[in-house]
Coordinates of C-alpha atoms and ligand atoms in Angstrom, one line a residue:
M880 CA -7.0 -0.5 38.9
A881 CA -6.7 3.1 37.8
A882 CA -4.0 3.9 40.3
S883 CA -1.7 1.1 39.2
S884 CA -2.1 1.8 35.5
T885 CA -1.1 5.5 35.9
K886 CA 1.7 4.6 38.1
K887 CA 5.2 5.3 36.7
W888 CA 6.8 2.1 35.5
W889 CA 10.2 2.9 37.0
K890 CA 9.0 3.4 40.6
N891 CA 9.6 -0.2 41.4
A892 CA 12.2 -0.9 38.8
I893 CA 15.6 -2.4 39.2
I894 CA 18.1 -1.1 36.6
Y895 CA 21.2 -2.8 35.3
Q896 CA 24.0 -0.7 33.8
I897 CA 25.8 -2.0 30.7
Y898 CA 29.1 -0.6 29.6
P899 CA 28.9 -2.0 26.1
R900 CA 32.6 -2.1 25.4
S901 CA 33.2 -4.5 28.3
F902 CA 30.0 -6.6 28.4
C903 CA 30.1 -9.2 25.6
D904 CA 31.9 -9.4 22.3
S905 CA 30.1 -11.3 19.6
N906 CA 32.6 -11.1 16.8
G907 CA 36.0 -11.7 18.3
D908 CA 37.5 -8.2 17.8
G909 CA 38.0 -7.9 21.6
I910 CA 35.3 -5.2 22.0
G911 CA 31.9 -5.8 23.5
D912 CA 29.0 -5.0 21.1
I913 CA 25.2 -4.8 20.7
P914 CA 24.8 -8.4 19.3
G915 CA 26.7 -9.5 22.4
I916 CA 24.2 -7.7 24.6
I917 CA 21.3 -9.3 22.7
S918 CA 22.8 -12.7 23.3
K919 CA 22.8 -12.1 27.1
L920 CA 19.2 -10.8 27.4
P921 CA 18.0 -14.1 28.7
Y922 CA 20.7 -13.9 31.4
L923 CA 19.4 -10.4 32.4
K924 CA 15.8 -11.6 32.4
D925 CA 16.7 -14.4 34.6
L926 CA 18.5 -12.1 37.0
G927 CA 15.2 -10.3 37.4
I928 CA 16.1 -6.7 36.3
D929 CA 13.5 -4.4 34.7
A930 CA 15.6 -2.1 32.6
I931 CA 19.0 -1.6 31.2
W932 CA 20.9 1.6 31.1
L933 CA 23.3 1.5 28.1
S934 CA 26.4 3.6 28.3
P935 CA 26.8 5.4 25.0
V936 CA 26.7 3.4 21.8
Y937 CA 26.5 6.3 19.4
S938 CA 29.1 7.1 16.7
S939 CA 32.2 8.2 18.4
P940 CA 36.0 8.2 17.9
G941 CA 36.1 6.6 21.3
Y942 CA 38.6 8.9 23.1
D943 CA 36.3 8.7 26.2
N944 CA 34.8 5.4 25.2
G945 CA 31.6 6.9 23.7
Y946 CA 31.2 9.9 26.0
D947 CA 32.5 11.8 23.0
I948 CA 29.7 11.6 20.5
S949 CA 30.3 12.4 16.8
D950 CA 26.9 11.5 15.5
Y951 CA 23.9 11.1 17.8
K952 CA 21.7 9.4 15.3
N953 CA 24.0 6.6 14.3
I954 CA 25.6 3.6 16.0
N955 CA 29.4 3.2 16.5
P956 CA 30.3 0.4 14.0
E957 CA 32.5 -1.2 16.7
F958 CA 29.2 -1.8 18.5
G959 CA 27.1 -2.8 15.5
T960 CA 24.5 -1.2 13.3
M961 CA 21.2 0.7 13.7
E962 CA 19.4 -2.6 12.9
D963 CA 21.3 -4.2 15.8
M964 CA 20.1 -1.4 18.1
E965 CA 16.5 -1.7 16.9
R966 CA 16.7 -5.4 17.4
L967 CA 18.0 -4.9 21.0
I968 CA 15.1 -2.6 21.7
S969 CA 12.5 -5.0 20.3
R970 CA 14.0 -8.1 21.8
S971 CA 14.2 -6.4 25.2
K972 CA 10.6 -5.3 24.9
R973 CA 9.5 -8.8 24.3
L974 CA 11.2 -9.9 27.5
G975 CA 9.7 -7.0 29.4
I976 CA 13.0 -5.2 29.7
K977 CA 13.2 -1.4 29.1
V978 CA 16.1 0.3 27.5
V979 CA 17.4 3.6 28.9
M980 CA 20.1 5.3 26.8
D981 CA 22.9 7.5 27.9
L982 CA 22.7 11.0 26.6
V983 CA 25.8 13.2 26.6
I984 CA 24.8 16.8 25.9
N985 CA 27.3 18.9 27.8
H986 CA 29.7 18.3 25.0
T987 CA 30.2 16.5 21.6
S988 CA 33.2 15.0 20.1
D989 CA 35.6 17.4 18.4
E990 CA 35.0 15.1 15.4
H991 CA 31.3 15.9 15.3
E992 CA 30.2 17.5 12.1
W993 CA 29.1 20.6 14.0
F994 CA 32.5 21.2 15.5
Q995 CA 34.3 20.4 12.2
K996 CA 32.1 23.0 10.5
A997 CA 32.8 25.5 13.3
L998 CA 36.6 25.0 12.9
A999 CA 36.2 25.6 9.2
G1000 CA 34.7 29.0 10.0
D1001 CA 31.0 28.4 9.5
P1002 CA 29.4 31.2 11.6
K1003 CA 26.3 29.2 12.4
Y1004 CA 28.3 26.3 13.9
R1005 CA 30.8 28.5 15.7
E1006 CA 27.8 29.5 17.9
Y1007 CA 27.2 25.9 18.8
Y1008 CA 30.4 25.9 21.0
Y1009 CA 32.4 28.4 23.0
F1010 CA 35.2 29.9 21.0
R1011 CA 37.0 32.8 22.6
D1012 CA 40.2 34.8 22.0
G1013 CA 43.0 34.5 24.6
K1014 CA 43.5 37.4 27.0
G1015 CA 46.9 39.0 26.2
G1016 CA 48.6 35.7 25.6
R1017 CA 46.7 33.9 28.3
L1018 CA 43.7 31.5 28.1
P1019 CA 40.2 33.1 28.0
N1020 CA 39.7 32.2 31.6
N1021 CA 41.2 30.2 34.5
W1022 CA 38.8 27.3 34.5
G1023 CA 40.1 23.7 35.1
S1024 CA 39.1 20.5 33.4
F1025 CA 37.5 17.5 35.1
F1026 CA 40.3 15.4 33.7
G1027 CA 43.1 17.6 35.0
G1028 CA 44.8 20.5 33.2
R1029 CA 43.0 23.6 31.8
A1030 CA 39.6 23.8 30.1
W1031 CA 40.7 25.6 26.9
T1032 CA 42.6 24.4 23.8
K1033 CA 44.0 26.6 21.1
T1034 CA 42.7 26.1 17.5
D1035 CA 44.7 26.5 14.3
N1036 CA 43.1 29.9 14.0
G1037 CA 44.7 31.1 17.2
D1038 CA 41.5 31.3 19.3
Y1039 CA 40.5 28.8 22.0
Y1040 CA 37.5 26.5 22.7
L1041 CA 36.1 25.4 26.0
H1042 CA 36.1 21.8 27.1
L1043 CA 35.3 20.9 30.7
F1044 CA 36.5 17.3 29.9
S1045 CA 39.2 16.3 27.5
K1046 CA 40.2 18.5 24.5
K1047 CA 38.4 15.9 22.4
Q1048 CA 35.1 17.0 24.0
P1049 CA 34.2 20.6 23.3
D1050 CA 31.4 22.0 25.4
L1051 CA 28.1 22.9 23.6
N1052 CA 26.8 26.4 24.0
W1053 CA 23.3 26.0 25.6
H1054 CA 22.6 29.7 25.2
N1055 CA 22.0 29.0 21.5
P1056 CA 18.4 28.0 20.6
D1057 CA 19.7 26.0 17.7
V1058 CA 21.5 23.7 20.1
Y1059 CA 18.3 23.2 22.0
K1060 CA 16.4 22.3 18.7
E1061 CA 19.1 19.9 17.6
I1062 CA 19.3 18.0 20.9
T1063 CA 15.6 17.8 21.6
D1064 CA 15.2 16.5 18.0
I1065 CA 17.8 13.8 18.9
M1066 CA 15.9 12.9 22.1
Q1067 CA 12.7 12.5 20.0
F1068 CA 14.4 10.4 17.4
W1069 CA 15.4 7.8 20.1
L1070 CA 12.2 7.9 22.1
D1071 CA 10.3 7.3 18.8
K1072 CA 12.5 4.2 18.4
G1073 CA 11.0 2.9 21.6
I1074 CA 13.6 3.5 24.3
A1075 CA 12.2 4.3 27.8
G1076 CA 14.3 7.2 28.9
F1077 CA 17.7 8.7 29.3
R1078 CA 20.6 8.8 31.8
C1079 CA 21.7 12.4 31.3
D1080 CA 25.5 12.8 31.6
V1081 CA 26.7 15.6 33.8
I1082 CA 23.4 17.3 33.4
N1083 CA 23.9 20.0 36.1
I1084 CA 26.8 21.6 34.4
I1085 CA 25.5 22.1 30.9
Y1086 CA 24.5 25.8 31.2
K1087 CA 27.3 28.2 31.7
E1088 CA 26.1 31.4 33.3
S1089 CA 29.2 33.3 32.4
L1090 CA 32.8 32.7 31.3
A1091 CA 34.3 34.9 33.9
D1092 CA 37.4 33.7 35.9
G1093 CA 36.5 31.5 38.8
K1094 CA 37.5 31.5 42.4
R1095 CA 40.7 29.4 42.6
H1096 CA 39.8 25.9 43.7
F1097 CA 42.1 23.0 44.1
A1098 CA 39.8 20.7 42.1
L1099 CA 37.8 22.7 39.7
T1100 CA 38.3 26.4 39.3
G1101 CA 35.3 28.0 37.6
K1102 CA 32.6 25.7 38.8
E1103 CA 30.5 28.4 40.5
H1104 CA 29.8 29.7 36.9
Y1105 CA 28.1 26.5 35.7
L1106 CA 27.0 24.3 38.6
N1107 CA 23.2 24.0 39.0
T1108 CA 22.5 27.4 37.3
D1109 CA 19.0 28.7 36.9
G1110 CA 19.5 28.4 33.1
C1111 CA 20.1 24.7 33.6
H1112 CA 16.9 24.3 35.5
D1113 CA 15.0 26.1 32.8
L1114 CA 16.5 23.9 30.1
I1115 CA 15.6 20.7 32.0
R1116 CA 12.0 21.9 32.7
R1117 CA 11.6 22.6 28.9
F1118 CA 13.0 19.2 28.0
N1119 CA 10.5 17.7 30.3
E1120 CA 7.5 19.7 29.2
E1121 CA 8.2 19.7 25.5
V1122 CA 9.7 16.2 25.0
W1123 CA 9.9 13.7 27.9
S1124 CA 6.3 14.2 29.2
K1125 CA 5.0 13.1 25.8
Y1126 CA 6.4 9.6 26.4
K1127 CA 6.5 7.3 29.5
T1128 CA 10.1 8.1 30.2
F1129 CA 12.4 7.7 33.1
I1130 CA 15.0 10.4 33.3
V1131 CA 17.9 10.1 35.7
G1132 CA 20.5 12.8 35.7
E1133 CA 24.1 12.5 36.7
A1134 CA 24.8 15.5 38.9
V1135 CA 28.4 16.3 39.9
F1136 CA 29.3 18.1 43.1
I1137 CA 25.7 18.0 44.1
T1138 CA 24.3 18.5 47.6
P1139 CA 21.0 17.1 48.8
D1140 CA 19.3 20.4 48.7
K1141 CA 20.3 21.1 45.1
A1142 CA 19.5 17.5 44.1
K1143 CA 16.0 18.1 45.5
L1144 CA 15.6 21.1 43.2
L1145 CA 16.5 18.9 40.2
S1146 CA 14.3 16.0 41.1
D1147 CA 11.3 16.8 43.3
E1148 CA 8.3 15.4 41.5
D1149 CA 6.3 18.6 41.5
R1150 CA 9.1 20.6 39.9
K1151 CA 8.8 18.5 36.8
E1152 CA 12.4 18.3 36.0
L1153 CA 14.3 15.0 36.4
D1154 CA 12.8 11.8 37.9
A1155 CA 16.0 11.0 39.9
V1156 CA 19.5 12.1 40.4
F1157 CA 22.8 10.3 40.8
F1158 CA 24.8 11.9 43.6
F1159 CA 28.4 11.2 44.5
E1160 CA 28.9 12.0 48.2
H1161 CA 29.0 8.3 49.2
M1162 CA 31.5 7.6 46.4
D1163 CA 33.8 10.4 47.7
V1164 CA 33.7 9.3 51.3
D1165 CA 37.3 8.3 51.1
S1166 CA 38.6 11.1 48.9
R1167 CA 40.3 14.4 49.9
G1168 CA 38.3 16.6 47.6
I1169 CA 39.8 15.0 44.5
K1170 CA 39.3 11.3 44.1
W1171 CA 43.0 10.7 43.3
F1172 CA 44.0 11.7 46.8
K1173 CA 42.5 9.2 49.1
K1174 CA 41.9 9.0 52.8
K1175 CA 40.9 6.2 55.0
Y1176 CA 37.4 4.8 54.4
H1177 CA 35.2 4.9 57.5
P1178 CA 31.9 3.0 57.3
S1179 CA 30.4 5.3 59.9
K1180 CA 30.8 8.3 57.4
F1181 CA 29.4 6.2 54.6
I1182 CA 26.3 5.3 56.6
K1183 CA 25.8 8.9 57.6
I1184 CA 25.9 10.1 54.0
L1185 CA 23.5 7.4 52.8
D1186 CA 21.1 8.2 55.7
K1187 CA 21.2 11.9 54.8
W1188 CA 20.3 11.3 51.2
Q1189 CA 17.6 8.8 52.1
E1190 CA 16.0 11.4 54.3
T1191 CA 16.2 14.2 51.7
L1192 CA 15.3 12.9 48.3
D1193 CA 11.9 11.6 47.1
V1194 CA 13.5 9.0 44.9
P1195 CA 17.2 8.5 45.5
A1196 CA 19.0 6.7 42.6
N1197 CA 20.9 4.2 44.6
Y1198 CA 24.2 2.7 43.3
L1199 CA 27.5 1.5 44.7
E1200 CA 29.3 1.1 41.4
N1201 CA 29.4 2.4 37.9
H1202 CA 31.8 2.7 35.0
D1203 CA 33.6 5.7 36.6
Q1204 CA 34.2 4.2 40.1
I1205 CA 36.2 1.4 41.5
R1206 CA 34.4 -1.8 42.3
S1207 CA 32.2 -1.7 45.4
V1208 CA 33.9 -4.7 47.2
N1209 CA 37.2 -2.8 46.9
H1210 CA 35.6 0.4 47.9
F1211 CA 33.2 -0.5 50.8
G1212 CA 33.7 -4.2 51.3
N1213 CA 36.5 -6.7 51.6
T1214 CA 38.4 -8.5 48.8
G1215 CA 40.1 -11.0 51.1
K1216 CA 38.5 -13.3 53.6
Y1217 CA 35.2 -11.6 53.5
W1218 CA 34.9 -11.0 49.7
E1219 CA 31.8 -13.1 49.4
K1220 CA 30.1 -11.9 52.5
S1221 CA 30.8 -8.3 51.9
A1222 CA 29.6 -8.5 48.2
K1223 CA 26.3 -10.0 49.5
L1224 CA 26.0 -7.4 52.2
L1225 CA 26.5 -4.6 49.7
C1226 CA 23.8 -6.2 47.5
G1227 CA 21.4 -6.4 50.4
L1228 CA 22.1 -2.8 51.4
N1229 CA 21.7 -1.4 47.9
F1230 CA 18.3 -3.2 47.4
S1231 CA 17.0 -2.3 50.8
L1232 CA 17.3 1.4 50.5
R1233 CA 14.4 3.6 49.4
G1234 CA 14.6 4.6 45.8
V1235 CA 15.5 3.1 42.4
P1236 CA 18.4 0.6 42.7
F1237 CA 21.0 0.4 40.0
I1238 CA 23.6 -2.3 39.6
Y1239 CA 26.6 -2.3 37.3
E1240 CA 27.6 -5.2 35.1
G1241 CA 29.7 -7.7 37.1
E1242 CA 28.7 -6.3 40.4
E1243 CA 26.3 -9.2 40.7
L1244 CA 29.3 -11.5 40.5
G1245 CA 31.4 -9.7 43.1
M1246 CA 33.8 -8.6 40.4
T1247 CA 36.9 -6.8 41.8
N1248 CA 39.2 -4.0 40.6
G1249 CA 41.4 -4.7 37.6
D1250 CA 44.7 -6.4 38.5
F1251 CA 46.8 -4.1 36.3
S1252 CA 50.5 -4.5 36.7
G1253 CA 51.4 -1.0 35.4
L1254 CA 50.1 2.2 33.7
R1255 CA 50.8 0.7 30.3
E1256 CA 47.8 -1.6 30.7
L1257 CA 45.4 1.2 31.2
R1258 CA 43.2 2.6 28.4
D1259 CA 41.3 5.5 30.1
I1260 CA 41.9 9.0 28.8
E1261 CA 41.3 10.4 32.2
S1262 CA 44.1 8.3 33.6
F1263 CA 46.5 9.5 30.9
N1264 CA 45.6 13.2 31.6
I1265 CA 45.9 12.8 35.3
N1266 CA 49.3 11.1 34.8
Q1267 CA 50.4 14.2 32.9
S1268 CA 49.1 16.5 35.7
L1269 CA 50.9 14.5 38.4
K1270 CA 54.0 14.6 36.3
R1271 CA 53.8 18.4 36.3
L1272 CA 53.6 18.2 40.1
L1273 CA 56.9 16.3 39.9
L1274 CA 55.7 13.1 41.4
V1275 CA 57.9 10.1 40.5
H1276 CA 56.7 7.2 38.5
S1277 CA 56.2 4.8 41.4
V1278 CA 54.0 7.3 43.2
R1279 CA 51.9 8.1 40.1
R1280 CA 51.5 4.4 39.4
R1281 CA 50.2 3.7 42.9
I1282 CA 47.8 6.7 42.9
I1283 CA 46.4 6.0 39.5
L1284 CA 46.1 2.2 39.7
R1285 CA 44.0 2.2 42.8
T1286 CA 41.6 4.8 41.4
T1287 CA 41.5 4.5 37.7
R1288 CA 38.1 4.1 36.1
D1289 CA 39.5 1.1 34.2
N1290 CA 39.1 -0.8 37.5
A1291 CA 35.4 -1.1 36.7
R1292 CA 35.8 -1.5 33.0
T1293 CA 37.6 -4.9 32.8
P1294 CA 35.5 -7.4 30.7
V1295 CA 32.6 -9.1 32.3
Q1296 CA 33.6 -12.6 33.4
W1297 CA 31.2 -15.1 31.9
D1298 CA 33.3 -18.2 32.4
S1299 CA 36.9 -19.2 33.3
S1300 CA 38.2 -19.6 29.8
E1301 CA 41.1 -17.5 28.5
G1302 CA 38.8 -14.8 27.1
A1303 CA 36.5 -15.2 30.1
G1304 CA 33.6 -15.9 27.7
F1305 CA 33.7 -12.2 26.9
T1306 CA 35.8 -12.6 23.7
T1307 CA 37.4 -15.2 21.5
G1308 CA 40.0 -12.5 20.5
Q1309 CA 42.3 -10.1 22.3
P1310 CA 40.3 -8.1 24.8
W1311 CA 40.6 -4.3 24.6
L1312 CA 41.3 -4.2 28.4
K1313 CA 43.0 -6.9 30.5
I1314 CA 40.8 -9.5 32.0
N1315 CA 41.1 -10.2 35.7
A1316 CA 42.9 -13.4 36.7
N1317 CA 40.2 -14.1 39.2
K1318 CA 37.9 -15.1 36.3
S1319 CA 38.9 -18.6 37.4
Y1320 CA 36.3 -18.5 40.1
I1321 CA 34.5 -15.1 39.7
N1322 CA 32.4 -15.9 36.7
V1323 CA 28.8 -16.4 35.6
E1324 CA 29.1 -20.0 34.7
S1325 CA 30.5 -21.2 38.0
E1326 CA 28.4 -18.9 40.1
S1327 CA 25.2 -20.1 38.4
Q1328 CA 26.0 -23.6 39.5
D1329 CA 26.7 -22.7 43.1
E1330 CA 23.5 -22.2 45.1
N1331 CA 25.3 -20.0 47.6
S1332 CA 27.1 -17.8 45.1
I1333 CA 27.0 -14.0 45.0
L1334 CA 25.1 -14.2 41.7
N1335 CA 22.4 -16.4 43.3
F1336 CA 22.2 -14.1 46.2
Y1337 CA 21.5 -11.2 43.8
K1338 CA 18.7 -13.2 42.2
K1339 CA 17.2 -14.0 45.6
M1340 CA 17.5 -10.4 46.8
I1341 CA 15.9 -9.1 43.6
E1342 CA 13.1 -11.5 43.9
F1343 CA 12.7 -10.6 47.6
R1344 CA 12.5 -6.9 46.8
K1345 CA 10.0 -7.5 44.0
N1346 CA 7.7 -9.2 46.5
S1347 CA 8.1 -6.8 49.3
Q1348 CA 5.9 -3.7 49.4
A1349 CA 8.0 -2.4 52.3
L1350 CA 11.2 -2.5 50.4
Q1351 CA 9.7 -1.1 47.2
E1352 CA 7.5 1.6 48.6
G1353 CA 7.8 1.7 52.3
S1354 CA 9.0 4.6 54.5
Y1355 CA 12.6 4.7 55.7
R1356 CA 13.9 5.3 59.3
R1357 CA 17.3 4.9 60.7
I1358 CA 17.6 3.2 64.1
A1359 CA 20.3 4.0 66.7
S1360 CA 23.2 1.6 66.5
P1361 CA 27.0 1.5 66.7
S1362 CA 28.1 4.1 64.2
D1363 CA 29.6 1.6 61.7
V1364 CA 26.5 -0.7 61.7
Y1365 CA 23.6 0.5 59.6
I1366 CA 20.2 -0.4 61.0
F1367 CA 17.0 0.9 59.5
T1368 CA 13.4 0.1 59.0
R1369 CA 11.4 0.0 55.8
E1370 CA 7.7 0.1 56.6
S1371 CA 4.5 -0.1 54.5
T1372 CA 0.9 -0.4 55.6
D1373 CA 1.1 -4.0 56.8
E1374 CA 4.8 -4.8 56.9
R1375 CA 7.8 -3.6 58.9
L1376 CA 11.2 -4.8 58.1
Y1377 CA 14.4 -4.2 60.2
I1378 CA 17.5 -4.1 58.0
Y1379 CA 20.8 -4.9 59.6
C1380 CA 24.1 -4.1 57.8
N1381 CA 27.4 -4.7 59.6
L1382 CA 29.8 -2.8 57.5
T1383 CA 32.9 -3.9 59.4
S1384 CA 35.0 -7.1 59.4
I1385 CA 34.4 -7.8 63.1
N1386 CA 31.6 -9.1 65.2
R1387 CA 29.3 -6.3 66.3
A1388 CA 26.9 -6.4 69.3
V1389 CA 23.7 -4.7 68.5
E1390 CA 20.2 -4.6 69.8
F1391 CA 17.8 -6.8 67.9
Y1392 CA 14.2 -5.8 67.1
G1393 CA 11.4 -7.6 65.3
D1394 CA 10.3 -11.2 65.4
K1395 CA 11.8 -13.3 62.7
V1396 CA 14.9 -13.3 60.5
I1397 CA 13.6 -13.8 57.0
F1398 CA 16.7 -13.1 54.9
S1399 CA 20.4 -13.1 55.5
N1400 CA 23.8 -13.5 53.9
Y1401 CA 24.8 -16.0 56.6
G1402 CA 23.2 -19.5 56.5
D1403 CA 20.7 -20.4 59.2
N1404 CA 23.1 -22.4 61.3
E1405 CA 25.9 -19.8 61.2
R1406 CA 23.8 -16.9 62.4
E1407 CA 24.1 -15.6 65.9
D1408 CA 21.3 -14.0 67.8
F1409 CA 23.4 -11.8 70.1
Y1410 CA 25.7 -10.0 67.6
L1411 CA 26.2 -9.5 63.9
K1412 CA 29.0 -11.4 62.2
P1413 CA 31.5 -9.6 59.9
Y1414 CA 29.7 -8.0 57.0
E1415 CA 26.5 -9.6 58.1
Y1416 CA 23.3 -8.5 56.4
R1417 CA 19.9 -9.6 57.6
I1418 CA 16.2 -8.7 57.3
V1419 CA 14.0 -9.2 60.3
A1420 CA 10.2 -9.0 59.9
S1421 CA 7.9 -7.7 62.5
N1422 CA 4.1 -7.8 62.6
I1423 CA 2.4 -4.4 62.8
Ligands
ISL1247 O1 35.1 10.0 37.3 C1 35.1 11.2 37.4 C2 36.3 12.0 37.3 O2 37.2 11.6 38.2 C3 33.9 11.9 37.5 O3 34.1 13.2 37.9 C4 33.3 11.9 36.1 O4 34.1 12.6 35.2 C5 32.0 12.7 36.2 O5 31.2 11.9 37.0 C6 31.3 12.8 34.8 O6 31.2 11.5 34.2 C7 30.5 11.4 33.1 O7 30.9 12.3 32.1 C8 32.2 12.1 31.6 C9 32.6 10.7 31.2 O8 33.9 10.6 31.0 C10 32.1 9.7 32.3 O9 32.3 8.4 31.9 C11 30.6 10.0 32.5 O10 30.1 9.1 33.4 C12 32.4 13.0 30.4 O11 31.3 12.7 29.5
CA1248 CA1 33.0 -6.9 19.0

């Protein structure tokens, strides 16, 4: 049918994020790699996903684990070779799995040839970045860095360069047409190799409107000069028109500090910019403006936020975890008595919402935060920088330790647990980051053998979604309920589903609609018909 052949491939896709460093190590050096990913393609196929999003595998000195790129057209030798990458693309293709690459274009590594030439004084390359003189002994402006501290670092020549992330990540100057040419050329290079799209890192901050001082802000002074600027929209529109639209791409942008209205501008179909946007409001439900300062998590707020985004966006990019966030069972579920039930509930919720669902490696096992015993065990540059900032605030070690361990990005970066052996089947060597002790029971091998495991629940849920027009394409409507229970319908032409999510650890009386329970995370005999059990998830079908 004409309609289905012109339909965009990603509209019904389920996407699996791989953080290559932590996924699977093929050669015993303790670092995950591309041959390791290739060896697990059958596993991913069996899970039922349609595409993988690969966190960066480009050449990089690795200060931000690849989000600091030193050569966009080469592969980091820690991860393998270009031949390995090409093999990953072709093997995936044979299995019907698309490959979406991460693209980091707000900044490069300071070890990128462009920056090195700029430092050496080459006038052409100095214009690729932002070099400015200090103002009477002070920094060029008062902007802050996302990783804590200031956004400027002094060079040996006495001037400064801008970096919104670490000092190893100088920001590119998107006012320069040469930068546009270089980066679009890189996009083409990869699309010609057969990849299916990009996840664009911090895309809504790439274009700086001015370098003037910002309004003082406790988290990020300066952001009004670079968040969602008109120049950014122009750039994205041109990427789309001149590059992406020539291929059958899926482009999802990571957009920081984004509101639903601004996200609409970036992703509404008729504006021809991005296909989808990652937002953060639900991730920040328990933070006081900065993620390091936490407040109590309230499921009712979480539900309210999800509902708002469901109502606003054409295609929400739904996710509960990624490589920058703590594990979802720790965040929104329960790691004690209800670990298994809550992991299954979160799975059900993520796959029941309208939009494109993303899962992050290990989420399908119910993996938990890292069990680090101290700051020494951490590897993340952000955690180091924040530790320095907290020191400047004169916080004592025990307080810094508590704050950082519960929030560090390394919580999600511990190696994937494939089996219960010493290296968890991830490596035969010394892993780059500590493996969780709960690998003894949270692992692919044992969960594959247990029919009622979280992993098998994911498989069933993915299968269910794939066969449900209502879940894939249906409309969404929230139904009145106690505020910490999420009830909504998904409805297509001949199917209406009622989705029930009890996000609390107690029984919840609710009103039941529909005719027949067709899916649930509680077994048939355990289910009650008068209330929802702790973390219960169920789908009820109704004839229309
Ligand atoms: O985790 C965060 C900081 O506490 C986020 O604000 C994060 O820095 C932001 O989402 C941008 O993340 C992306 O760009 C960073 C990189 O370190 C992250 O891994 C990436 O997802 C810089 O490239
Ligand atoms: Ca390796």
